Amino acid sequence: MDLEPLARAALPPAHWGYLATGVDDDRTVSANHDAFSRVEIRSSRFVDVSHSDTSVKLFGVTWPSPVYLSAVSSQRAFHPDGELATARAAGTRSALLMLSNAASTAVEPVAEARGGPVWMQLYPTDDWAVTSGVVRRAERAGCPVIVLTVDNMPGRNNETLQRASRLDGRTCTDCHIGNSHDFVHKAPMYSGLDLSRVKEHTPSSITWEFLDRLRQLVSVKLVVKGIVTGEDAERCVAHRVDGIVVSNHGGRNEETLRSTLECLPEIIAAVRGRVPVLIDGGVRRGTDVFKALALGAAAVGVGRPQAWGLAAFGQSGVEAVLDIYSRELRVIMRQAGTPTIAAINRDHIVSRLST
Ligand SMILES: Cc1cc2nc3c(=O)[nH]c(=O)nc-3n(C[C@H](O)[C@H](O)[C@H](O)COP(=O)(O)O)c2cc1C
C-alpha cells in the first residue's frame, strides 16, 4: 500500500484517476479489500515448516507463486516502458502475466520481454471477424490461455476518473491521437483488423451461445473472467471452459457492494474442483492471498498494485510488488503451519463472510 501514494505523486491526475477509479462511489473497490478483514487465520502448531513451497500448478505449468499479474490496460499511461517493464518484472520473478487486450503494447514484444508465453485477455468486440483475428494472433504468439472478460459492458459511471480528468490541465490530444480514449481503435492488439463494424468492445448482446462459438474457435485453454455467482460458474463448466476468474474488475464496472471474496465460496461449491477457480480484487497482503487460497482459489490476481509499482519505479517497482506478496505469503504460511499451498484449506481460517 505504500506504493499507492508514490504512484499518485508520479502520475498526472487523469492517469491516476484512470487507475484508481471505481464506479459511483467506489464502494465496491473498498468492499473487495475490506472483505479480507472478515476472514481470520487459524494457525496450527507442531508442523515442520522448515521448508516451505509456494508453488502452484495451473494447466500443467508450475509457477513459483500463486500470485499473478492480472490484465491492466494502457500501461504506458503509468510509465513510458509500460507493459514491457511489467513483462520484464514477470520474467525475473517467473510470474504469470495476463496481458490486457487493451494493452499499449502488443502481445509479441510483451512475450519477448517476458521471456516466455503470457496469457491473453480478450475483449471480443461485437464483430466476430475481429474476435477471431485477436484470438488467432494470440495463439500464434504462443499464448497458452485466452481469458474472456465478461464483466465490462459498455458505459460505466467512473466518477473518480471524471473528477480527476477535470483537474488535469494537459492537452489530451498531445498523446491521445484524435483524442481517442477508445482502446479498440488504438490498442495494438486490434491493429491490422477491419474495425469499421465494431461498436462495442464487450458485446452487450453476449450470451452463452457466444461462449460456445468462442469455445469452438479457441484451440488453447479458455478461461472466463468476471464470474460472481455459482449459477454462472456451473454453466461455464457445462459450456466447457477450462477455468474461471472470480472478478468484478476491481470494482470498476458495477457498484454491487459485493466483494469477490464473498462470491468465491458459492463458486467453489458450484465448480466442485472440475476446473481451477482464480480470484482477483482487493488483494493487498500475503495474508489476503492465504485467505483466498484457503477458500479454494487456485491462484490470486493483482491489478492496481502492479500499476502502482510500475508508476513509481518501472520494472523494479513491479518486481518489488511481487516480492512483497511472496515474502508475506511465506511468512504467514510458516506461522500458520502450512508448508505447501496444498496444505492451506478451510481449517486454517474462520470466515465471517456472509456466505
Ligand atoms: C487500470 C486498470 C485497467 C484494467 N484493465 C483491464 C483489462 O483491460 N482487462 C481486464 O479483464 N481487466 C482489467 N482490469 C481489471 C483487473 O484485471 C483486475 O480484475 C482488478 O484490477 C483486480 O482488482 P485490484 O485492482 O483491486 O487488484 C483493469 C484494472 C485496472 C485497475
mmCIF file of C-alpha atoms and ligand atoms in Angstrom:
data_model
loop_
_atom_site.group_PDB
_atom_site.id
_atom_site.type_symbol
_atom_site.label_atom_id
_atom_site.label_comp_id
_atom_site.label_asym_id
_atom_site.label_seq_id
_atom_site.Cartn_x
_atom_site.Cartn_y
_atom_site.Cartn_z
ATOM 1 C CA MET A 1 0.000 0.000 0.000
ATOM 2 C CA ASP A 2 2.998 2.311 0.468
ATOM 3 C CA LEU A 3 3.414 2.317 -3.300
ATOM 4 C CA GLU A 4 -0.033 3.789 -3.843
ATOM 5 C CA PRO A 5 0.821 7.370 -2.783
ATOM 6 C CA LEU A 6 4.118 7.153 -4.683
ATOM 7 C CA ALA A 7 2.228 6.218 -7.832
ATOM 8 C CA ARG A 8 -0.223 9.008 -7.277
ATOM 9 C CA ALA A 9 2.607 11.515 -6.949
ATOM 10 C CA ALA A 10 4.262 10.181 -10.106
ATOM 11 C CA LEU A 11 1.172 10.302 -12.320
ATOM 12 C CA PRO A 12 -0.753 13.146 -13.919
ATOM 13 C CA PRO A 13 -4.233 13.492 -12.375
ATOM 14 C CA ALA A 14 -6.192 11.931 -15.245
ATOM 15 C CA HIS A 15 -3.968 8.861 -15.412
ATOM 16 C CA TRP A 16 -4.136 8.471 -11.652
ATOM 17 C CA GLY A 17 -7.905 8.772 -11.905
ATOM 18 C CA TYR A 18 -7.990 6.044 -14.556
ATOM 19 C CA LEU A 19 -6.014 3.717 -12.311
ATOM 20 C CA ALA A 20 -7.819 4.410 -9.053
ATOM 21 C CA THR A 21 -11.382 4.764 -10.218
ATOM 22 C CA GLY A 22 -14.273 2.524 -9.362
ATOM 23 C CA VAL A 23 -17.833 3.439 -10.287
ATOM 24 C CA ASP A 24 -20.453 5.510 -8.495
ATOM 25 C CA ASP A 25 -18.994 5.969 -5.001
ATOM 26 C CA ASP A 26 -16.122 3.449 -5.364
ATOM 27 C CA ARG A 27 -17.653 1.349 -2.613
ATOM 28 C CA THR A 28 -17.175 -1.968 -4.412
ATOM 29 C CA VAL A 29 -13.472 -1.130 -4.707
ATOM 30 C CA SER A 30 -13.382 -0.791 -0.919
ATOM 31 C CA ALA A 31 -15.634 -3.822 -0.393
ATOM 32 C CA ASN A 32 -13.170 -6.056 -2.255
ATOM 33 C CA HIS A 33 -10.386 -5.113 0.114
ATOM 34 C CA ASP A 34 -12.455 -4.893 3.306
ATOM 35 C CA ALA A 35 -13.775 -8.436 2.907
ATOM 36 C CA PHE A 36 -10.351 -9.831 3.796
ATOM 37 C CA SER A 37 -10.770 -8.366 7.297
ATOM 38 C CA ARG A 38 -13.749 -10.666 7.822
ATOM 39 C CA VAL A 39 -11.643 -13.786 7.435
ATOM 40 C CA GLU A 40 -9.349 -14.796 10.295
ATOM 41 C CA ILE A 41 -6.455 -17.218 10.191
ATOM 42 C CA ARG A 42 -6.256 -20.325 12.427
ATOM 43 C CA SER A 43 -2.629 -21.320 12.916
ATOM 44 C CA SER A 44 -1.534 -24.903 13.530
ATOM 45 C CA ARG A 45 1.492 -25.680 15.720
ATOM 46 C CA PHE A 46 3.982 -28.573 15.690
ATOM 47 C CA VAL A 47 4.147 -28.623 11.904
ATOM 48 C CA ASP A 48 7.553 -28.798 10.236
ATOM 49 C CA VAL A 49 7.678 -25.609 8.215
ATOM 50 C CA SER A 50 11.449 -25.532 7.836
ATOM 51 C CA HIS A 51 10.930 -25.943 4.086
ATOM 52 C CA SER A 52 8.114 -24.018 2.519
ATOM 53 C CA ASP A 53 6.937 -24.295 -1.053
ATOM 54 C CA THR A 54 4.662 -21.617 -2.504
ATOM 55 C CA SER A 55 4.446 -23.133 -5.972
ATOM 56 C CA VAL A 56 1.178 -23.900 -7.744
ATOM 57 C CA LYS A 57 0.365 -25.803 -10.915
ATOM 58 C CA LEU A 58 -2.063 -24.357 -13.458
ATOM 59 C CA PHE A 59 -2.858 -26.161 -16.695
ATOM 60 C CA GLY A 60 0.237 -28.309 -16.277
ATOM 61 C CA VAL A 61 2.650 -25.400 -15.684
ATOM 62 C CA THR A 62 4.292 -24.855 -12.293
ATOM 63 C CA TRP A 63 4.553 -21.273 -11.034
ATOM 64 C CA PRO A 64 6.708 -20.340 -8.034
ATOM 65 C CA SER A 65 3.914 -18.231 -6.556
ATOM 66 C CA PRO A 66 0.106 -18.307 -6.671
ATOM 67 C CA VAL A 67 0.139 -14.521 -7.229
ATOM 68 C CA TYR A 68 -0.209 -13.447 -10.857
ATOM 69 C CA LEU A 69 -0.313 -10.097 -12.631
ATOM 70 C CA SER A 70 -3.866 -9.591 -13.826
ATOM 71 C CA ALA A 71 -4.794 -7.720 -17.005
ATOM 72 C CA VAL A 72 -4.241 -3.979 -16.635
ATOM 73 C CA SER A 73 -4.763 -1.947 -19.797
ATOM 74 C CA SER A 74 -2.853 1.022 -21.231
ATOM 75 C CA GLN A 75 0.227 0.679 -19.051
ATOM 76 C CA ARG A 76 2.127 3.356 -20.912
ATOM 77 C CA ALA A 77 -0.223 5.753 -19.152
ATOM 78 C CA PHE A 78 1.621 4.743 -15.975
ATOM 79 C CA HIS A 79 5.232 4.520 -17.167
ATOM 80 C CA PRO A 80 6.963 5.111 -20.512
ATOM 81 C CA ASP A 81 8.104 1.460 -20.584
ATOM 82 C CA GLY A 82 4.545 0.287 -19.896
ATOM 83 C CA GLU A 83 3.819 -3.401 -20.415
ATOM 84 C CA LEU A 84 7.435 -4.133 -21.377
ATOM 85 C CA ALA A 85 8.593 -3.181 -17.866
ATOM 86 C CA THR A 86 5.839 -5.287 -16.304
ATOM 87 C CA ALA A 87 6.710 -8.202 -18.564
ATOM 88 C CA ARG A 88 10.405 -7.993 -17.668
ATOM 89 C CA ALA A 89 9.459 -7.969 -13.984
ATOM 90 C CA ALA A 90 7.262 -11.014 -14.523
ATOM 91 C CA GLY A 91 10.233 -12.620 -16.268
ATOM 92 C CA THR A 92 12.747 -12.029 -13.486
ATOM 93 C CA ARG A 93 10.221 -13.370 -10.946
ATOM 94 C CA SER A 94 8.885 -16.201 -13.159
ATOM 95 C CA ALA A 95 5.413 -14.820 -12.539
ATOM 96 C CA LEU A 96 2.309 -15.476 -14.577
ATOM 97 C CA LEU A 97 1.308 -12.443 -16.629
ATOM 98 C CA MET A 98 -2.175 -11.946 -18.071
ATOM 99 C CA LEU A 99 -1.848 -9.345 -20.803
ATOM 100 C CA SER A 100 -4.743 -6.972 -21.401
ATOM 101 C CA ASN A 101 -6.304 -6.923 -24.849
ATOM 102 C CA ALA A 102 -6.274 -3.144 -24.410
ATOM 103 C CA ALA A 103 -2.562 -3.025 -23.603
ATOM 104 C CA SER A 104 -0.492 -0.233 -25.093
ATOM 105 C CA THR A 105 1.986 -2.860 -26.348
ATOM 106 C CA ALA A 106 1.096 -5.886 -28.467
ATOM 107 C CA VAL A 107 1.495 -9.474 -27.358
ATOM 108 C CA GLU A 108 4.583 -10.340 -29.431
ATOM 109 C CA PRO A 109 7.009 -7.811 -27.865
ATOM 110 C CA VAL A 110 5.458 -8.438 -24.446
ATOM 111 C CA ALA A 111 6.047 -12.198 -24.707
ATOM 112 C CA GLU A 112 9.600 -11.484 -25.817
ATOM 113 C CA ALA A 113 10.186 -9.147 -22.845
ATOM 114 C CA ARG A 114 8.621 -11.720 -20.518
ATOM 115 C CA GLY A 115 10.904 -14.396 -21.942
ATOM 116 C CA GLY A 116 8.009 -16.823 -22.289
ATOM 117 C CA PRO A 117 4.335 -17.111 -23.071
ATOM 118 C CA VAL A 118 1.745 -14.856 -21.482
ATOM 119 C CA TRP A 119 -1.986 -15.368 -21.034
ATOM 120 C CA MET A 120 -4.058 -13.174 -23.354
ATOM 121 C CA GLN A 121 -7.124 -11.415 -22.016
ATOM 122 C CA LEU A 122 -9.825 -10.903 -24.650
ATOM 123 C CA TYR A 123 -12.344 -8.142 -25.286
ATOM 124 C CA PRO A 124 -14.036 -9.822 -28.230
ATOM 125 C CA THR A 125 -15.944 -6.808 -29.668
ATOM 126 C CA ASP A 126 -19.258 -7.240 -31.474
ATOM 127 C CA ASP A 127 -17.607 -8.230 -34.748
ATOM 128 C CA TRP A 128 -16.735 -11.925 -34.976
ATOM 129 C CA ALA A 129 -14.033 -11.301 -37.576
ATOM 130 C CA VAL A 130 -12.244 -9.116 -35.013
ATOM 131 C CA THR A 131 -12.732 -11.714 -32.276
ATOM 132 C CA SER A 132 -11.120 -14.410 -34.418
ATOM 133 C CA GLY A 133 -8.372 -12.038 -35.530
ATOM 134 C CA VAL A 134 -7.316 -11.323 -31.952
ATOM 135 C CA VAL A 135 -7.603 -14.963 -30.865
ATOM 136 C CA ARG A 136 -5.568 -16.264 -33.803
ATOM 137 C CA ARG A 137 -2.890 -13.637 -33.269
ATOM 138 C CA ALA A 138 -2.630 -14.501 -29.575
ATOM 139 C CA GLU A 139 -2.398 -18.199 -30.376
ATOM 140 C CA ARG A 140 0.283 -17.550 -32.986
ATOM 141 C CA ALA A 141 2.211 -15.591 -30.340
ATOM 142 C CA GLY A 142 2.205 -18.722 -28.185
ATOM 143 C CA CYS A 143 -0.426 -17.750 -25.600
ATOM 144 C CA PRO A 144 -1.467 -20.972 -23.882
ATOM 145 C CA VAL A 145 -4.617 -19.403 -22.382
ATOM 146 C CA ILE A 146 -7.241 -16.963 -23.663
ATOM 147 C CA VAL A 147 -9.144 -15.158 -20.912
ATOM 148 C CA LEU A 148 -12.544 -13.843 -21.967
ATOM 149 C CA THR A 149 -13.618 -10.876 -19.831
ATOM 150 C CA VAL A 150 -17.392 -10.757 -19.448
ATOM 151 C CA ASP A 151 -17.914 -8.072 -16.821
ATOM 152 C CA ASN A 152 -17.209 -4.950 -18.831
ATOM 153 C CA MET A 153 -20.420 -3.828 -20.507
ATOM 154 C CA PRO A 154 -20.130 -0.563 -22.409
ATOM 155 C CA GLY A 155 -20.640 2.585 -20.376
ATOM 156 C CA ARG A 156 -19.557 2.957 -16.778
ATOM 157 C CA ASN A 157 -20.074 5.670 -14.211
ATOM 158 C CA ASN A 158 -16.453 6.195 -13.230
ATOM 159 C CA GLU A 159 -16.831 9.488 -11.384
ATOM 160 C CA THR A 160 -13.398 9.394 -9.725
ATOM 161 C CA LEU A 161 -11.841 9.322 -13.182
ATOM 162 C CA GLN A 162 -14.101 12.087 -14.444
ATOM 163 C CA ARG A 163 -13.313 14.344 -11.466
ATOM 164 C CA ALA A 164 -9.576 13.693 -11.812
ATOM 165 C CA SER A 165 -9.673 14.387 -15.547
ATOM 166 C CA ARG A 166 -11.109 17.839 -14.905
ATOM 167 C CA LEU A 167 -8.110 18.609 -12.682
ATOM 168 C CA ASP A 168 -5.687 17.664 -15.442
ATOM 169 C CA GLY A 169 -4.517 20.748 -17.287
ATOM 170 C CA ARG A 170 -2.709 18.903 -20.086
ATOM 171 C CA THR A 171 -3.977 18.654 -23.630
ATOM 172 C CA CYS A 172 -5.068 15.061 -24.167
ATOM 173 C CA THR A 173 -4.529 15.285 -27.920
ATOM 174 C CA ASP A 174 -0.782 15.732 -27.403
ATOM 175 C CA CYS A 175 -0.624 11.995 -26.792
ATOM 176 C CA HIS A 176 -4.078 10.571 -27.494
ATOM 177 C CA ILE A 177 -4.193 10.832 -31.257
ATOM 178 C CA GLY A 178 -7.523 12.270 -32.346
ATOM 179 C CA ASN A 179 -8.299 12.495 -28.610
ATOM 180 C CA SER A 180 -9.071 8.799 -28.849
ATOM 181 C CA HIS A 181 -9.584 7.160 -25.480
ATOM 182 C CA ASP A 182 -11.355 4.380 -27.369
ATOM 183 C CA PHE A 183 -8.985 1.486 -26.822
ATOM 184 C CA VAL A 184 -10.321 -0.741 -29.574
ATOM 185 C CA HIS A 185 -9.211 1.802 -32.130
ATOM 186 C CA LYS A 186 -5.871 2.485 -30.531
ATOM 187 C CA ALA A 187 -4.771 -0.784 -28.863
ATOM 188 C CA PRO A 188 -2.103 -2.537 -30.950
ATOM 189 C CA MET A 189 -3.776 -5.932 -30.463
ATOM 190 C CA TYR A 190 -6.517 -4.782 -32.836
ATOM 191 C CA SER A 191 -4.199 -3.228 -35.381
ATOM 192 C CA GLY A 192 -4.436 -4.596 -38.910
ATOM 193 C CA LEU A 193 -8.040 -5.693 -38.341
ATOM 194 C CA ASP A 194 -11.008 -4.061 -40.040
ATOM 195 C CA LEU A 195 -12.686 -2.213 -37.161
ATOM 196 C CA SER A 196 -15.294 -0.440 -39.248
ATOM 197 C CA ARG A 197 -18.178 -2.565 -37.881
ATOM 198 C CA VAL A 198 -17.088 -2.529 -34.211
ATOM 199 C CA LYS A 199 -19.381 -0.623 -31.878
ATOM 200 C CA GLU A 200 -18.682 -2.314 -28.530
ATOM 201 C CA HIS A 201 -15.564 -3.918 -27.053
ATOM 202 C CA THR A 202 -17.620 -6.316 -24.937
ATOM 203 C CA PRO A 203 -20.757 -7.056 -26.918
ATOM 204 C CA SER A 204 -23.769 -6.102 -24.820
ATOM 205 C CA SER A 205 -25.591 -8.908 -26.665
ATOM 206 C CA ILE A 206 -23.177 -11.564 -25.367
ATOM 207 C CA THR A 207 -24.907 -14.858 -24.394
ATOM 208 C CA TRP A 208 -23.976 -18.480 -23.722
ATOM 209 C CA GLU A 209 -24.187 -19.140 -27.469
ATOM 210 C CA PHE A 210 -21.330 -16.695 -27.923
ATOM 211 C CA LEU A 211 -19.308 -18.665 -25.391
ATOM 212 C CA ASP A 212 -19.965 -21.883 -27.313
ATOM 213 C CA ARG A 213 -18.847 -20.257 -30.531
ATOM 214 C CA LEU A 214 -15.707 -18.921 -28.885
ATOM 215 C CA ARG A 215 -15.031 -22.341 -27.348
ATOM 216 C CA GLN A 216 -15.015 -23.812 -30.846
ATOM 217 C CA LEU A 217 -12.668 -21.101 -32.087
ATOM 218 C CA VAL A 218 -10.121 -21.213 -29.258
ATOM 219 C CA SER A 219 -7.714 -24.115 -29.599
ATOM 220 C CA VAL A 220 -5.823 -23.368 -26.368
ATOM 221 C CA LYS A 221 -7.273 -23.146 -22.838
ATOM 222 C CA LEU A 222 -10.261 -20.835 -22.435
ATOM 223 C CA VAL A 223 -10.852 -19.066 -19.113
ATOM 224 C CA VAL A 224 -13.774 -16.754 -18.287
ATOM 225 C CA LYS A 225 -13.024 -13.690 -16.153
ATOM 226 C CA GLY A 226 -15.724 -11.780 -14.306
ATOM 227 C CA ILE A 227 -17.888 -14.550 -12.824
ATOM 228 C CA VAL A 228 -19.518 -13.679 -9.495
ATOM 229 C CA THR A 229 -22.269 -16.282 -8.991
ATOM 230 C CA GLY A 230 -22.366 -20.038 -8.511
ATOM 231 C CA GLU A 231 -25.034 -20.425 -11.226
ATOM 232 C CA ASP A 232 -22.865 -18.772 -13.859
ATOM 233 C CA ALA A 233 -19.837 -20.782 -12.736
ATOM 234 C CA GLU A 234 -21.821 -24.007 -13.094
ATOM 235 C CA ARG A 235 -22.904 -23.021 -16.617
ATOM 236 C CA CYS A 236 -19.354 -22.030 -17.575
ATOM 237 C CA VAL A 237 -18.212 -25.545 -16.725
ATOM 238 C CA ALA A 238 -21.132 -27.016 -18.669
ATOM 239 C CA HIS A 239 -20.059 -24.881 -21.627
ATOM 240 C CA ARG A 240 -16.583 -26.436 -21.431
ATOM 241 C CA VAL A 241 -14.462 -23.565 -20.181
ATOM 242 C CA ASP A 242 -11.129 -24.584 -18.703
ATOM 243 C CA GLY A 243 -11.067 -22.120 -15.818
ATOM 244 C CA ILE A 244 -12.901 -19.290 -14.082
ATOM 245 C CA VAL A 245 -11.700 -15.989 -12.640
ATOM 246 C CA VAL A 246 -13.899 -14.656 -9.861
ATOM 247 C CA SER A 247 -13.625 -10.950 -10.545
ATOM 248 C CA ASN A 248 -15.644 -7.764 -10.567
ATOM 249 C CA HIS A 249 -12.917 -5.925 -12.490
ATOM 250 C CA GLY A 250 -11.608 -4.400 -9.278
ATOM 251 C CA GLY A 251 -14.986 -2.703 -8.677
ATOM 252 C CA ARG A 252 -14.576 -0.690 -11.875
ATOM 253 C CA ASN A 253 -17.740 -1.671 -13.719
ATOM 254 C CA GLU A 254 -20.716 -2.125 -11.428
ATOM 255 C CA GLU A 255 -21.372 -0.937 -7.894
ATOM 256 C CA THR A 256 -22.611 -4.231 -6.454
ATOM 257 C CA LEU A 257 -21.076 -3.772 -2.990
ATOM 258 C CA ARG A 258 -20.317 -7.495 -3.159
ATOM 259 C CA SER A 259 -16.660 -8.369 -2.788
ATOM 260 C CA THR A 260 -15.122 -11.103 -4.892
ATOM 261 C CA LEU A 261 -14.027 -12.895 -1.707
ATOM 262 C CA GLU A 262 -17.699 -13.021 -0.712
ATOM 263 C CA CYS A 263 -18.532 -14.564 -4.115
ATOM 264 C CA LEU A 264 -15.762 -17.168 -4.006
ATOM 265 C CA PRO A 265 -17.348 -19.847 -1.751
ATOM 266 C CA GLU A 266 -20.503 -20.289 -3.838
ATOM 267 C CA ILE A 267 -18.397 -20.550 -6.986
ATOM 268 C CA ILE A 268 -16.054 -23.100 -5.441
ATOM 269 C CA ALA A 269 -19.125 -25.084 -4.331
ATOM 270 C CA ALA A 270 -20.662 -24.954 -7.817
ATOM 271 C CA VAL A 271 -17.462 -25.876 -9.655
ATOM 272 C CA ARG A 272 -16.619 -28.838 -7.374
ATOM 273 C CA GLY A 273 -12.971 -28.944 -8.402
ATOM 274 C CA ARG A 274 -13.695 -29.593 -12.097
ATOM 275 C CA VAL A 275 -11.741 -26.527 -13.271
ATOM 276 C CA PRO A 276 -9.382 -24.135 -11.483
ATOM 277 C CA VAL A 277 -11.014 -21.067 -9.914
ATOM 278 C CA LEU A 278 -8.854 -17.938 -9.733
ATOM 279 C CA ILE A 279 -9.743 -14.717 -7.957
ATOM 280 C CA ASP A 280 -8.751 -11.051 -8.015
ATOM 281 C CA GLY A 281 -9.904 -7.880 -6.299
ATOM 282 C CA GLY A 282 -8.530 -6.007 -3.301
ATOM 283 C CA VAL A 283 -5.648 -8.418 -2.619
ATOM 284 C CA ARG A 284 -3.071 -6.268 -0.850
ATOM 285 C CA ARG A 285 -1.225 -8.567 1.595
ATOM 286 C CA GLY A 286 0.301 -12.017 1.695
ATOM 287 C CA THR A 287 -2.366 -12.869 4.288
ATOM 288 C CA ASP A 288 -5.056 -11.888 1.746
ATOM 289 C CA VAL A 289 -3.522 -14.366 -0.697
ATOM 290 C CA PHE A 290 -3.524 -17.017 2.049
ATOM 291 C CA LYS A 291 -7.225 -16.410 2.789
ATOM 292 C CA ALA A 292 -8.264 -16.625 -0.851
ATOM 293 C CA LEU A 293 -6.336 -19.894 -1.208
ATOM 294 C CA ALA A 294 -7.925 -21.233 1.979
ATOM 295 C CA LEU A 295 -11.342 -20.525 0.484
ATOM 296 C CA GLY A 296 -10.421 -22.607 -2.546
ATOM 297 C CA ALA A 297 -8.776 -20.281 -5.080
ATOM 298 C CA ALA A 298 -6.127 -21.857 -7.296
ATOM 299 C CA ALA A 299 -4.299 -18.553 -7.902
ATOM 300 C CA VAL A 300 -4.712 -14.915 -6.953
ATOM 301 C CA GLY A 301 -4.502 -11.904 -9.268
ATOM 302 C CA VAL A 302 -3.399 -8.362 -8.567
ATOM 303 C CA GLY A 303 -4.421 -5.363 -10.631
ATOM 304 C CA ARG A 304 -3.776 -1.902 -9.223
ATOM 305 C CA PRO A 305 -0.730 -2.799 -7.102
ATOM 306 C CA GLN A 306 1.286 -3.789 -10.188
ATOM 307 C CA ALA A 307 0.474 -0.399 -11.724
ATOM 308 C CA TRP A 308 1.448 1.400 -8.502
ATOM 309 C CA GLY A 309 4.844 -0.294 -8.641
ATOM 310 C CA LEU A 310 5.151 0.423 -12.348
ATOM 311 C CA ALA A 311 4.226 4.093 -11.994
ATOM 312 C CA ALA A 312 6.538 4.645 -9.056
ATOM 313 C CA PHE A 313 9.645 2.718 -10.164
ATOM 314 C CA GLY A 314 9.090 0.986 -13.514
ATOM 315 C CA GLN A 315 10.248 -2.636 -13.755
ATOM 316 C CA SER A 316 11.821 -2.684 -10.288
ATOM 317 C CA GLY A 317 8.578 -1.372 -8.806
ATOM 318 C CA VAL A 318 6.620 -4.306 -10.242
ATOM 319 C CA GLU A 319 9.345 -6.653 -9.001
ATOM 320 C CA ALA A 320 9.046 -5.097 -5.550
ATOM 321 C CA VAL A 321 5.292 -5.684 -5.567
ATOM 322 C CA LEU A 322 5.742 -9.355 -6.477
ATOM 323 C CA ASP A 323 8.483 -9.733 -3.870
ATOM 324 C CA ILE A 324 6.336 -8.239 -1.118
ATOM 325 C CA TYR A 325 3.471 -10.653 -1.835
ATOM 326 C CA SER A 326 5.902 -13.609 -1.921
ATOM 327 C CA ARG A 327 7.653 -12.640 1.278
ATOM 328 C CA GLU A 328 4.439 -12.027 3.176
ATOM 329 C CA LEU A 329 2.879 -15.237 1.901
ATOM 330 C CA ARG A 330 5.895 -17.260 3.008
ATOM 331 C CA VAL A 331 5.772 -15.658 6.458
ATOM 332 C CA ILE A 332 2.101 -16.435 7.051
ATOM 333 C CA MET A 333 2.478 -19.961 5.647
ATOM 334 C CA ARG A 334 5.238 -20.657 8.168
ATOM 335 C CA GLN A 335 3.298 -19.079 11.004
ATOM 336 C CA ALA A 336 0.072 -20.878 10.168
ATOM 337 C CA GLY A 337 1.743 -24.298 9.897
ATOM 338 C CA THR A 338 1.129 -24.729 6.173
ATOM 339 C CA PRO A 339 4.377 -25.624 4.391
ATOM 340 C CA THR A 340 2.755 -26.003 0.982
ATOM 341 C CA ILE A 341 -0.081 -24.312 -0.909
ATOM 342 C CA ALA A 342 -1.966 -27.622 -0.889
ATOM 343 C CA ALA A 343 -1.858 -27.574 2.910
ATOM 344 C CA ILE A 344 -3.838 -24.315 3.051
ATOM 345 C CA ASN A 345 -7.513 -25.124 3.437
ATOM 346 C CA ARG A 346 -10.739 -24.136 5.199
ATOM 347 C CA ASP A 347 -9.373 -25.473 8.522
ATOM 348 C CA HIS A 348 -6.884 -22.608 8.508
ATOM 349 C CA ILE A 349 -9.461 -19.846 8.518
ATOM 350 C CA VAL A 350 -12.572 -18.682 10.300
ATOM 351 C CA SER A 351 -14.815 -16.961 7.801
ATOM 352 C CA ARG A 352 -17.156 -14.253 8.969
ATOM 353 C CA LEU A 353 -18.225 -13.574 5.404
ATOM 354 C CA SER A 354 -21.970 -13.805 4.907
ATOM 355 C CA THR A 355 -21.559 -16.821 2.597
HETATM 356 C C1 LIG B 1 -6.256 0.483 -14.655
HETATM 357 C C2 LIG B 1 -6.881 -0.860 -14.776
HETATM 358 C C3 LIG B 1 -7.073 -1.410 -16.026
HETATM 359 C C4 LIG B 1 -7.644 -2.667 -16.174
HETATM 360 N N1 LIG B 1 -7.768 -3.206 -17.419
HETATM 361 C C5 LIG B 1 -8.316 -4.424 -17.567
HETATM 362 C C6 LIG B 1 -8.413 -5.012 -18.855
HETATM 363 O O1 LIG B 1 -8.002 -4.446 -19.848
HETATM 364 N N2 LIG B 1 -8.995 -6.233 -18.944
HETATM 365 C C7 LIG B 1 -9.478 -6.903 -17.852
HETATM 366 O O2 LIG B 1 -10.001 -8.017 -17.981
HETATM 367 N N3 LIG B 1 -9.360 -6.379 -16.615
HETATM 368 C C8 LIG B 1 -8.798 -5.165 -16.453
HETATM 369 N N4 LIG B 1 -8.675 -4.640 -15.199
HETATM 370 C C9 LIG B 1 -9.144 -5.424 -14.037
HETATM 371 C C10 LIG B 1 -8.007 -6.274 -13.446
HETATM 372 O O3 LIG B 1 -7.616 -7.284 -14.333
HETATM 373 C C11 LIG B 1 -8.438 -6.917 -12.121
HETATM 374 O O4 LIG B 1 -9.625 -7.645 -12.336
HETATM 375 C C12 LIG B 1 -8.651 -5.917 -10.991
HETATM 376 O O5 LIG B 1 -7.803 -4.804 -11.128
HETATM 377 C C13 LIG B 1 -8.375 -6.578 -9.644
HETATM 378 O O6 LIG B 1 -8.615 -5.701 -8.602
HETATM 379 P P1 LIG B 1 -7.461 -4.866 -7.857
HETATM 380 O O7 LIG B 1 -7.126 -3.724 -8.747
HETATM 381 O O8 LIG B 1 -8.141 -4.440 -6.600
HETATM 382 O O9 LIG B 1 -6.292 -5.779 -7.616
HETATM 383 C C14 LIG B 1 -8.081 -3.383 -15.022
HETATM 384 C C15 LIG B 1 -7.874 -2.831 -13.768
HETATM 385 C C16 LIG B 1 -7.275 -1.598 -13.629
HETATM 386 C C17 LIG B 1 -7.062 -1.048 -12.247
#
